[in-house]
Coordinates of C-alpha atoms and ligand atoms in Angstrom, one line a residue:
Chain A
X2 CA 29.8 -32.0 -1.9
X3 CA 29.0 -31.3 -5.0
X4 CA 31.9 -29.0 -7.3
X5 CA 30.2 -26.5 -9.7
X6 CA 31.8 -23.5 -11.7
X7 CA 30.5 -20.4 -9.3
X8 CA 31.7 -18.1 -12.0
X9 CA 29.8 -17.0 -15.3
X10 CA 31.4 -16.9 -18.5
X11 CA 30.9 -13.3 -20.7
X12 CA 28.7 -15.3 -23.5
X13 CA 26.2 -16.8 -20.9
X14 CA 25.1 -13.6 -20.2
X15 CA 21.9 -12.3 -21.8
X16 CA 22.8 -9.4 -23.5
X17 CA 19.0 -8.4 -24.2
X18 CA 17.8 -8.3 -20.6
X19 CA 18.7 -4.6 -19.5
X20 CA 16.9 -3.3 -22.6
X21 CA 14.2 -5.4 -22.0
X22 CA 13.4 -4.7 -18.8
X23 CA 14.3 -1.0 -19.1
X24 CA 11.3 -1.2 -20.9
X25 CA 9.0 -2.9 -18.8
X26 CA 9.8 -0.8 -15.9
X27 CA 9.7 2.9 -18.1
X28 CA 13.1 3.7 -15.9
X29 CA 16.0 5.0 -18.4
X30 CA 18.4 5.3 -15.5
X31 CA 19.4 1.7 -14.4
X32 CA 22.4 1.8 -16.9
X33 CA 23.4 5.3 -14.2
X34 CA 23.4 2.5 -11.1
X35 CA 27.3 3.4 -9.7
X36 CA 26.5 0.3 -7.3
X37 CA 27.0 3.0 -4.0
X38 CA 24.4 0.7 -1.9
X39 CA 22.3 3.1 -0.7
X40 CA 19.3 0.9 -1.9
X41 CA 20.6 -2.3 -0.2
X42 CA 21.3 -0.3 3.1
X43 CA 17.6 1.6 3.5
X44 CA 15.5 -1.8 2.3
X45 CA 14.1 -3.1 5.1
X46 CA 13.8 -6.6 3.5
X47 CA 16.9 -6.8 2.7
X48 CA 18.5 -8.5 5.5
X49 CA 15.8 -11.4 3.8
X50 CA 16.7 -11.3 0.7
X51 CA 19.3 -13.8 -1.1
X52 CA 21.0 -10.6 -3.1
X53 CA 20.3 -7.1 -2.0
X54 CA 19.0 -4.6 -4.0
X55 CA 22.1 -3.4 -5.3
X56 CA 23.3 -6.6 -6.5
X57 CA 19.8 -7.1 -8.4
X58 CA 20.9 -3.9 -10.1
X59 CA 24.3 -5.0 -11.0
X60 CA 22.5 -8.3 -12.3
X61 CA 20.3 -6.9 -14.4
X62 CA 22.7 -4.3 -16.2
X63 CA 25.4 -6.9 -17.1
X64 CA 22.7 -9.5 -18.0
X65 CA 22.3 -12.1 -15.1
X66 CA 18.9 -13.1 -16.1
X67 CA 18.3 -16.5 -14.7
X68 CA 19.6 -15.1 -11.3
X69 CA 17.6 -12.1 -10.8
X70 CA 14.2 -13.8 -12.4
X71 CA 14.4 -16.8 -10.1
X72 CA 15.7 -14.7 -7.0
X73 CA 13.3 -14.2 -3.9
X74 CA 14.6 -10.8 -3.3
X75 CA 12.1 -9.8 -5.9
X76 CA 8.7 -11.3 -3.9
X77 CA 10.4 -9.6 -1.2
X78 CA 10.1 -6.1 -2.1
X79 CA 7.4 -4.9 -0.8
X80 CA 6.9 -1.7 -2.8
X81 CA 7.9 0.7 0.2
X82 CA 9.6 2.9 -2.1
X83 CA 12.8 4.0 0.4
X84 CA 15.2 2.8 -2.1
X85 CA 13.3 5.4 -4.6
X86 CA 13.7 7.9 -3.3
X87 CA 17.5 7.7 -1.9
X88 CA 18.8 6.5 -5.0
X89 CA 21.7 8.9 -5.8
X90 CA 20.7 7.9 -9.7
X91 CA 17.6 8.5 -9.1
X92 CA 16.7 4.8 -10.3
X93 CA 13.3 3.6 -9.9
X94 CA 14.5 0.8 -8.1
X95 CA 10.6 -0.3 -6.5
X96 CA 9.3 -0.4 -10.7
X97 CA 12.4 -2.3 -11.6
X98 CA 11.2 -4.9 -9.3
X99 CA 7.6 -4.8 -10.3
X100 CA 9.6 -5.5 -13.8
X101 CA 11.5 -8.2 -12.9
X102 CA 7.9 -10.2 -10.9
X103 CA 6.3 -9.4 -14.3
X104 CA 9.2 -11.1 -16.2
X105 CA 9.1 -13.6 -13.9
X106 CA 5.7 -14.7 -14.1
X107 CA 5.5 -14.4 -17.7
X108 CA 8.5 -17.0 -18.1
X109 CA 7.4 -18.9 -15.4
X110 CA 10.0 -18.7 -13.3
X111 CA 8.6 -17.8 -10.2
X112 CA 9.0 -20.4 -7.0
X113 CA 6.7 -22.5 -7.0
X114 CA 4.2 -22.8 -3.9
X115 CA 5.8 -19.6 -2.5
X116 CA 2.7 -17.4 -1.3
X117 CA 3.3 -14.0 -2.9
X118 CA 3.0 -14.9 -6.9
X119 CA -0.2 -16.8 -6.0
X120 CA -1.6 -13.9 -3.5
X121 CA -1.1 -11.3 -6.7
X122 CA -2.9 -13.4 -8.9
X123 CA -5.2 -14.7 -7.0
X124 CA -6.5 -11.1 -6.3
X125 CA -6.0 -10.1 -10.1
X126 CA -8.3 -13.1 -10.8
X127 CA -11.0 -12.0 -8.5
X128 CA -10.7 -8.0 -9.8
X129 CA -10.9 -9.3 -13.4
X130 CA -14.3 -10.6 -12.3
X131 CA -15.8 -8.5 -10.0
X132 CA -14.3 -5.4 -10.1
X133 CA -13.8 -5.5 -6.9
X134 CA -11.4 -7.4 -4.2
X135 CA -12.6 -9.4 -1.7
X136 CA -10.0 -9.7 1.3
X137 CA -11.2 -13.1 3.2
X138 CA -12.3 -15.2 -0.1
X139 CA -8.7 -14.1 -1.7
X140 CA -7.1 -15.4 1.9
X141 CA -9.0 -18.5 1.9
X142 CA -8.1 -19.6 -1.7
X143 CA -4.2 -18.8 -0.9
X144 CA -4.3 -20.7 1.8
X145 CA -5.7 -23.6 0.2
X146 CA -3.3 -23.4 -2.8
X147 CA 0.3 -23.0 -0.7
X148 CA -0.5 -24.4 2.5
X149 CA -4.5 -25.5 3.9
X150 CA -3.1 -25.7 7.3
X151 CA -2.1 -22.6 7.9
X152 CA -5.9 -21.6 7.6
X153 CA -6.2 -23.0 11.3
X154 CA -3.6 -21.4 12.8
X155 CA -5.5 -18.2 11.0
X156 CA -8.9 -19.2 13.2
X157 CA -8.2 -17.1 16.2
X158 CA -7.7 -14.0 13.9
X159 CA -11.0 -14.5 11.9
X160 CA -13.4 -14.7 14.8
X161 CA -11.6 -11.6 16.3
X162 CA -12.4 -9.9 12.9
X163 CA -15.7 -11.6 12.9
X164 CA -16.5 -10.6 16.7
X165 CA -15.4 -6.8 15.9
X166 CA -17.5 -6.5 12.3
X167 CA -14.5 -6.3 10.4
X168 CA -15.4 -9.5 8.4
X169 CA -17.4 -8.7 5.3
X170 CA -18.7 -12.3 3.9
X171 CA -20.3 -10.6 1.0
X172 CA -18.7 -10.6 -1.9
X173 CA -18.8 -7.3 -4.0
X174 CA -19.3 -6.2 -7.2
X175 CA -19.2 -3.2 -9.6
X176 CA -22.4 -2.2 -11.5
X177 CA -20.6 -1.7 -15.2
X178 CA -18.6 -4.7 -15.5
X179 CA -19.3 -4.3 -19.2
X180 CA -17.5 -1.6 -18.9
X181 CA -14.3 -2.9 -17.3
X182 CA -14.1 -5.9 -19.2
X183 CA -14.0 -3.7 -22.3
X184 CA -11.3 -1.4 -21.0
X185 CA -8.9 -4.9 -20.1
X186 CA -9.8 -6.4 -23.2
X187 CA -8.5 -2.8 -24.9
X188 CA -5.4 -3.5 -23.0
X189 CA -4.9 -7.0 -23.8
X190 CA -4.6 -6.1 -27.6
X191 CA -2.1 -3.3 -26.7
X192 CA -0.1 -5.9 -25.0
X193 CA -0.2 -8.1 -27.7
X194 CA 0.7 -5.4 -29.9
Chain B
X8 CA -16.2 25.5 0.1
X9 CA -14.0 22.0 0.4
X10 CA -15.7 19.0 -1.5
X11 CA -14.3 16.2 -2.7
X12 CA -14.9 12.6 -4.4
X13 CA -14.8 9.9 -1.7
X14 CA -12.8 6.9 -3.2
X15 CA -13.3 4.6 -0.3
X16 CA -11.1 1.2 -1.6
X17 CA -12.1 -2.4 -0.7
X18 CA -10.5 -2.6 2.4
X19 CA -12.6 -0.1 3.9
X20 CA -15.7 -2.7 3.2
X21 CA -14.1 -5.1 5.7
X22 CA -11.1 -5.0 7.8
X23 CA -11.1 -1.1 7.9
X24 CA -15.0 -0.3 8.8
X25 CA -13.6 2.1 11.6
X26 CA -11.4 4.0 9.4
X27 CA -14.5 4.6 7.2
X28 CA -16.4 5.5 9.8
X29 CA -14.2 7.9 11.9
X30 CA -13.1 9.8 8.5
X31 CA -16.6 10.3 7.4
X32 CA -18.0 12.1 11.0
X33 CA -14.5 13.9 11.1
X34 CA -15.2 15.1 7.6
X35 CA -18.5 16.2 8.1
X36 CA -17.7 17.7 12.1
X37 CA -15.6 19.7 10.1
X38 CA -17.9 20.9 7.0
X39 CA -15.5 18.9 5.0
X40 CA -18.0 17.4 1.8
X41 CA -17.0 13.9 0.4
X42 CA -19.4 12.3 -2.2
X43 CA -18.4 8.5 -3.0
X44 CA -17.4 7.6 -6.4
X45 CA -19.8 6.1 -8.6
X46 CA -19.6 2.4 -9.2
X47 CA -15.9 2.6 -8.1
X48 CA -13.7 -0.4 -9.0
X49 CA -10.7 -1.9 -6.7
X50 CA -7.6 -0.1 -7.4
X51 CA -5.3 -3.4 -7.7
X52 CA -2.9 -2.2 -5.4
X53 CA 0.6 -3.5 -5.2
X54 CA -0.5 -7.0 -6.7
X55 CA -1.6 -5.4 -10.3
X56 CA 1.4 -4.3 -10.9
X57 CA 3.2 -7.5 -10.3
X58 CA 1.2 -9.4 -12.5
X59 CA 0.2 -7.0 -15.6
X60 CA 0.9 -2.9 -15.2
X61 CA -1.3 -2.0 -18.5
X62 CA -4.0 -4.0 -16.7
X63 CA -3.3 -2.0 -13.7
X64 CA -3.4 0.9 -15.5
X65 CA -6.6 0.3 -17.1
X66 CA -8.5 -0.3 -14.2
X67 CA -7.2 2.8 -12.1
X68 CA -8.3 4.4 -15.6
X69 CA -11.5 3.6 -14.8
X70 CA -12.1 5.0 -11.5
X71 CA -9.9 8.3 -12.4
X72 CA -12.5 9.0 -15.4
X73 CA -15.3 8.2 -13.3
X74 CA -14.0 11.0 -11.0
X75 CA -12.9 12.8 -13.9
X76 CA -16.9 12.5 -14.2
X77 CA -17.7 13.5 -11.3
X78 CA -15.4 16.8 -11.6
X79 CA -13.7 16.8 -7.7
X80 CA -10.6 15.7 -6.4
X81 CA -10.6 11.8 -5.2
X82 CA -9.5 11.7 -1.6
X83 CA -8.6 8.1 -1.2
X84 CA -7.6 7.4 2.8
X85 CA -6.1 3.7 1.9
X86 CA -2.1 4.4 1.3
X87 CA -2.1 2.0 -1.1
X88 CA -5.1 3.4 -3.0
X89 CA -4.0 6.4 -3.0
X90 CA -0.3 5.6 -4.4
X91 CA -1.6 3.5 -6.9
X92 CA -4.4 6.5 -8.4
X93 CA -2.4 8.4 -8.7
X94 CA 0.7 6.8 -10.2
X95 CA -1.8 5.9 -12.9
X96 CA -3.2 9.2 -12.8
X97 CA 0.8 11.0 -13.9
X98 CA 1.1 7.7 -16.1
X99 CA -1.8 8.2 -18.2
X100 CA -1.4 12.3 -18.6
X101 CA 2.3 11.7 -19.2
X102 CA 2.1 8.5 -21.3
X103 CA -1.2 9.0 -23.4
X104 CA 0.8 7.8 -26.7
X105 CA 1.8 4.7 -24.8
X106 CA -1.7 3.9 -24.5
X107 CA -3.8 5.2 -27.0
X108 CA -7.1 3.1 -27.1
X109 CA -7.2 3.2 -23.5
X110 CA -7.0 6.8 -23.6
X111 CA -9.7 7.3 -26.2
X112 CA -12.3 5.1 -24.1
X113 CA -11.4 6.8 -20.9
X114 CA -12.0 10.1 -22.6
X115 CA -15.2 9.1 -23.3
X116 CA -16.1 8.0 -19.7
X117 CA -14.7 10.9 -18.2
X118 CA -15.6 13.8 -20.9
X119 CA -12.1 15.7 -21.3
X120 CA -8.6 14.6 -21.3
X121 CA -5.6 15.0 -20.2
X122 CA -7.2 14.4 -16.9
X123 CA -7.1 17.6 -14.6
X124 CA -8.5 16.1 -11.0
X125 CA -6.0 15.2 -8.3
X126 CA -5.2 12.4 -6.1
X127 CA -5.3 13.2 -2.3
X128 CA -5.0 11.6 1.0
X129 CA -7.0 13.0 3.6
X130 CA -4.5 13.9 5.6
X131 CA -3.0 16.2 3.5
X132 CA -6.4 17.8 2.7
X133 CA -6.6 18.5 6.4
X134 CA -3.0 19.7 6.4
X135 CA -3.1 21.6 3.2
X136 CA -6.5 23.3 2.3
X137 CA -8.2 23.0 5.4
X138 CA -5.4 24.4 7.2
X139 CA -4.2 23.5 11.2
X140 CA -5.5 27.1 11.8
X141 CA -8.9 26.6 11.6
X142 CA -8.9 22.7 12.8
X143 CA -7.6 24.3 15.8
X144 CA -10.6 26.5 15.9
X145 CA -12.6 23.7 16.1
X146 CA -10.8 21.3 18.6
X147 CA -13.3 20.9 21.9
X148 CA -11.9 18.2 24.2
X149 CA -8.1 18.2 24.7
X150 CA -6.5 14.5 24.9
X151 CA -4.7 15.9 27.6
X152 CA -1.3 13.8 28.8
X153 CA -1.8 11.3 26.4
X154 CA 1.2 10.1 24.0
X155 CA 1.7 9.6 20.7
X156 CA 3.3 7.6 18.1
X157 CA 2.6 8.6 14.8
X158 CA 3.3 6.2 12.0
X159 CA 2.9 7.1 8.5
X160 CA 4.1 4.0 7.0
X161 CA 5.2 4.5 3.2
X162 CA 3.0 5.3 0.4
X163 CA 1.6 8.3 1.8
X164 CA 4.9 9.6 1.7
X165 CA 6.5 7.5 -1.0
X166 CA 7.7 8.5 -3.8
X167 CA 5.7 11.2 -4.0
X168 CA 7.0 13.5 -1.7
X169 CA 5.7 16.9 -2.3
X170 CA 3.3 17.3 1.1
X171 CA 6.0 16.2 3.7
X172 CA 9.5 14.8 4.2
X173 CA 9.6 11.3 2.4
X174 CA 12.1 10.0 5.5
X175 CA 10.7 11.9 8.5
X176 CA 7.2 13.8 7.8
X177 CA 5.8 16.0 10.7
X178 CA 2.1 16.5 9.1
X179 CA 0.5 14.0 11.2
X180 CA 2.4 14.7 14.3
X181 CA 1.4 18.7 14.2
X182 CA -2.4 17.6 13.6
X183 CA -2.1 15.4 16.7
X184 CA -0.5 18.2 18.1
X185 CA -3.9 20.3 17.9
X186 CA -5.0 17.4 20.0
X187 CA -3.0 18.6 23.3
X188 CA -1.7 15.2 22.9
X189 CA 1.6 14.4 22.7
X190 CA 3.4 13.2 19.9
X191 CA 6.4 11.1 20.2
X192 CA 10.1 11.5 18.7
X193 CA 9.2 7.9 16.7
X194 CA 12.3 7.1 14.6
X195 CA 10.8 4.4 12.8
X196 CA 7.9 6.5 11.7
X197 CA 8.3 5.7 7.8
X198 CA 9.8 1.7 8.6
X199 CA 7.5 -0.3 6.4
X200 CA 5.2 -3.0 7.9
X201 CA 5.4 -5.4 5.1
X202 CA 2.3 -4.5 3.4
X203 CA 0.8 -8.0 2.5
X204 CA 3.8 -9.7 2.9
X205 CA 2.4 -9.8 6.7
X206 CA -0.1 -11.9 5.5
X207 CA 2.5 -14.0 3.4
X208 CA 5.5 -14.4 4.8
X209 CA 4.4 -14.2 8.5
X210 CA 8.1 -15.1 9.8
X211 CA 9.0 -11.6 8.0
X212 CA 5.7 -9.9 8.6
X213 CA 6.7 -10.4 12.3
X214 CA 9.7 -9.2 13.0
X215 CA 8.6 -6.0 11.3
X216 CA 6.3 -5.0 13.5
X217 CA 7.7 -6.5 16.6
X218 CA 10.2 -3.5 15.4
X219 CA 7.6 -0.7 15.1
X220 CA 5.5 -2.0 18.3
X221 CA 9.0 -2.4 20.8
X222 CA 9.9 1.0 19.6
X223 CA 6.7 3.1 20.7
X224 CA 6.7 1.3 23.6
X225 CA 10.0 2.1 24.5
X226 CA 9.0 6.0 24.0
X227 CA 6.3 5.6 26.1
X228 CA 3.5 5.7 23.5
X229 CA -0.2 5.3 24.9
X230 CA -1.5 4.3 21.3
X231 CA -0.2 4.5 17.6
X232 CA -2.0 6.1 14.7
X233 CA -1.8 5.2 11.4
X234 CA -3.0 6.4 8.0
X235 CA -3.5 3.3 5.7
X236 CA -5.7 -0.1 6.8
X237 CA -3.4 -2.4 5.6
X238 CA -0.3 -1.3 8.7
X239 CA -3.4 -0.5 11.1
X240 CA -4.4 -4.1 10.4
X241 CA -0.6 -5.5 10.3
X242 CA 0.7 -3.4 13.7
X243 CA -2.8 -4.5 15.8
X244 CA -3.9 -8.0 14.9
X245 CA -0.6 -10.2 14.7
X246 CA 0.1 -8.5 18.3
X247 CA -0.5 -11.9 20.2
X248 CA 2.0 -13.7 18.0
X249 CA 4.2 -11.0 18.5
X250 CA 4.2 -11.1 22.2
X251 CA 4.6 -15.2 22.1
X252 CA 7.1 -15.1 19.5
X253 CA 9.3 -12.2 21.3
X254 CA 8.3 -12.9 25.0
X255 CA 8.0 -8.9 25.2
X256 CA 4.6 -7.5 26.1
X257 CA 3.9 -4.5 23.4
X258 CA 0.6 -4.2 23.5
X259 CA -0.9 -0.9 22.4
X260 CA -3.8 0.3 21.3
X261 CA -3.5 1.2 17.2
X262 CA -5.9 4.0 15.9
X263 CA -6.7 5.4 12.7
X264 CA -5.4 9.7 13.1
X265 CA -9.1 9.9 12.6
X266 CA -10.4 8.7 15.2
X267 CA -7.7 9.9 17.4
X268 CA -9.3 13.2 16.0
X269 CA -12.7 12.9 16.0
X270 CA -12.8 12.6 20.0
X271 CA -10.8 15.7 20.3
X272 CA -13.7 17.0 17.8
X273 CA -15.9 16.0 20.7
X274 CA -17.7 13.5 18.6
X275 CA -19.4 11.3 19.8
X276 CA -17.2 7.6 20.7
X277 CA -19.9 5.7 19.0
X278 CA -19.5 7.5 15.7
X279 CA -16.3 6.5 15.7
X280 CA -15.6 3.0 15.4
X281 CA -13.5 2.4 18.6
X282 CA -15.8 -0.6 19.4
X283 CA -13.8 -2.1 16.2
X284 CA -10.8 -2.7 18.4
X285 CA -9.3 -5.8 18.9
X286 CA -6.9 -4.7 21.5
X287 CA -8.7 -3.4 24.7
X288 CA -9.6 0.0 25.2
X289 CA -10.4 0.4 29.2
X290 CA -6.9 2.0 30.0
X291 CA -6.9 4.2 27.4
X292 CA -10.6 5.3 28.0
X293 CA -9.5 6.2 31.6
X294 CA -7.0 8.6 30.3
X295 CA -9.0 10.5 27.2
Ligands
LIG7 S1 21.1 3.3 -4.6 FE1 20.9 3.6 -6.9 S2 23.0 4.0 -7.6 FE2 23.2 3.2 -5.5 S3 23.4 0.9 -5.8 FE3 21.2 1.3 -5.5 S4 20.4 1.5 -7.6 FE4 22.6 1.7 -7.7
LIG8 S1 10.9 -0.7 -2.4 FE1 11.5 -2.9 -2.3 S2 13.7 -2.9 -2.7 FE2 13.2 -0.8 -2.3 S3 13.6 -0.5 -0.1 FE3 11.5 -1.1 -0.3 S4 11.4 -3.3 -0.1 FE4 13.5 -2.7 -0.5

């Protein structure tokens, strides 16, 4: 067994992390959390998660960076919004997550291989170019990325879907990608801004 | 006069044909006009704004001043659609500082801004300016004995929750109502069904429906309607896992409100995609 210090000194603590992603997420009120729970006891993904919602709060307020960034509880969250709207604080707990993925994938601390990182921007990827998503070309390229065998165990679903019509095998497109490409771009220098 | 603009969402294209099809001949049964957006662009859903939210923003821009365009209300039936127009929708009249250029492109697309279009789901057109009054009116064929569950899932009523109760709504369960069905007391009416994680983390994906599926079965639900593709898709086609994983047969049928509708509209079956099931339909067709 290996003996490590469970306990985190003040100075580790990034002291820049609530404001920063206070920011990313537009929500004010995370510094209001008065860690009651009501988030961790409505989520249904918490029982999942490595630290509940609450504790995600509590992490980002006193600076727990590394932890919340490179915690699954965020791919978890699956944007249901229950924790929204219960929160006593009225913290916008789901955009604090959507925060905290951003973060994570802009540092690169994601996990690597996990499914839900690579689903996101795998259908990002295809919007960017298309305008469009395209359900069972974005399933077939996640499955060959974190795990081509589960693409079998997937057959008996795909010739149900293909048996009822429910298969589209064309891939779509907008008209005016000129258009979209021009609004991103717009973005992309905001960003950079 | 009710018209509107039809933002269909990419889902609809494939996995969801039936939900298309049942909403338009249920619109148009009921003189309800819906004219499909122009050149419409996927919405991003959930997985835009994990990767890039001014991205997201901008591409929900898009459609909203293409509808803008177009001068009618988007009714967009996929929960996730809908959620994510018209978050962008309050971010962009709320925020326009925040994002300037984007604002000043989308004005031009559209022709006016702040944007003054809403964001609606068809359900609550039906519930709120159609009225249950005069759907009644309309209702040919009752559904008889038949029971219940209705499951709204959670971005319908998520955070926004000014059309129903964000915990337990009743919208869907008075249309059905109209029906002569029954509706069910269905306690985990608002439970979510993992969304994509389904798709992802199947282990999870599950067990959350194995909740939602034991749960009308043990109210005695014929069928369960839904309101967004993505928890029609989750709560039918992982059912034969389900039953092998849990050793528990909950089967049931799982409609689109719709469709569940449309036969009480007396419309014809073909017209509205029940042939798209993947579950068997004789049982239920003996009752109906
Ligand atoms: S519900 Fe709100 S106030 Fe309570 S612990 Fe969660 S975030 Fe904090
Ligand atoms: S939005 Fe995310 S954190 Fe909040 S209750 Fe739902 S799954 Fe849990």
């Amino acid at each position: 067994m290996e003996i490590e210090r469970k306990v985190k000194y003040e100075a580790e603590l990034d002291k820049n992390f609530l404001r920063e992603i206070i920011e990313l997420s537009h929500c004010e009120e995370i510094e209001r959390c008065i860690q009651c729970g009501t988030c961790s006891s409505s989520c249904p993904m918490a029982v999942y998660m490595d630290y509940p919602p609450r504790k995600i709060m509590a992490m980002v307020k006193e600076g727990f960076k590394d932890e919340a960034l490179r915690s699954f509880t965020i791919w978890l969250c699956s944007s249901c919004y229950t924790c929204t709207v219960r929160c006593p604080a009225q913290i916008k707990i789901t955009d604090v997550m959507y925060a905290l993925k951003r973060k994570a994938i802009e540092d690169g601390v994601y996990p690597a291989r996990f499914s839900i990182p690579v689903l996101d921007k795998e259908m990002t990827k295809i919007i960017q170019s298309t305008g469009r998503n395209w359900e069972i070309g974005v399933v077939v390229k996640l499955y060959l990325k974190t795990n081509p065998f589960g693409l079998l165990k997937m057959a008996p679903i795909g010739l149900k879907l293909i048996k009822t019509g429910r298969m589209s095998f064309k891939k779509e497109s907008i008209k005016n990608k000129k258009q979209l490409r021009k609004l991103l771009n717009l973005m992309k220098e905001e960003t950079n801004a | 006069m009710h018209e509107y603009t039809y933002y269909p969402g990419c889902s609809i294209k494939g996995t969801a044909k039936h939900y298309d099809e049942s909403l338009i001949s249920t619109f148009n049964a009921l003189g309800i006009k819906m004219k499909e957006l122009e050149d419409w662009n996927c919405c991003g859903a959930t997985a835009y704004f994990s990767v890039d939210d001014k991205m997201a923003i901008a591409i929900s821009g898009r459609n909203i001043a293409l509808a803008q365009k177009q001068g009618k209300d988007i009714v967009a039936p996929c929960a996730g659609c809908y959620l994510t127009l018209r978050k962008s929708l309050e971010f962009l009249n709320d925020n326009p500082d925040k994002v300037e250029n984007l604002i000043r492109e989308l004005a031009i697309i559209g022709g006016e801004f702040p944007f003054n279009i809403k964001v609606r789901h068809p359900l609550e057109v039906l519930i709120n300016d159609y009225g249950l009054d005069k759907i009644k009116e309309k209702i040919k064929k009752n559904l008889g004995d038949l029971r219940i569950a209705c499951y709204y899932g959670c971005q319908v009523v998520r955070p926004f929750t000014d059309f129903d109760d964000p915990d337990y709504p009743t919208s869907l369960d008075k249309l059905m109502e109209l029906t002569g069905a029954t509706p069910v007391d269905y306690s985990p009416k608002t439970r979510c069904c993992g969304g994509s994680l389904t798709g992802t983390l199947e282990e999870v994906g599950l067990r959350l429906n194995y909740i939602l599926l034991r749960e009308a079965k043990k109210k005695n639900a014929d069928v369960i309607v839904t309101l967004c593709p993505l928890c029609q898709f989750n709560l039918e086609i992982y059912q034969d896992k389900i039953v092998k994983k849990y050793g528990e047969d909950i089967r049931v049928p799982i409609f689109y409100f719709t469709q569940i509708l449309g036969l009480a509209l007396d419309i014809p079956i073909k017209e509205l995609g029940f042939s798209r099931s993947v579950i068997p339909l004789n049982e239920f067709f003996a009752r109906v």
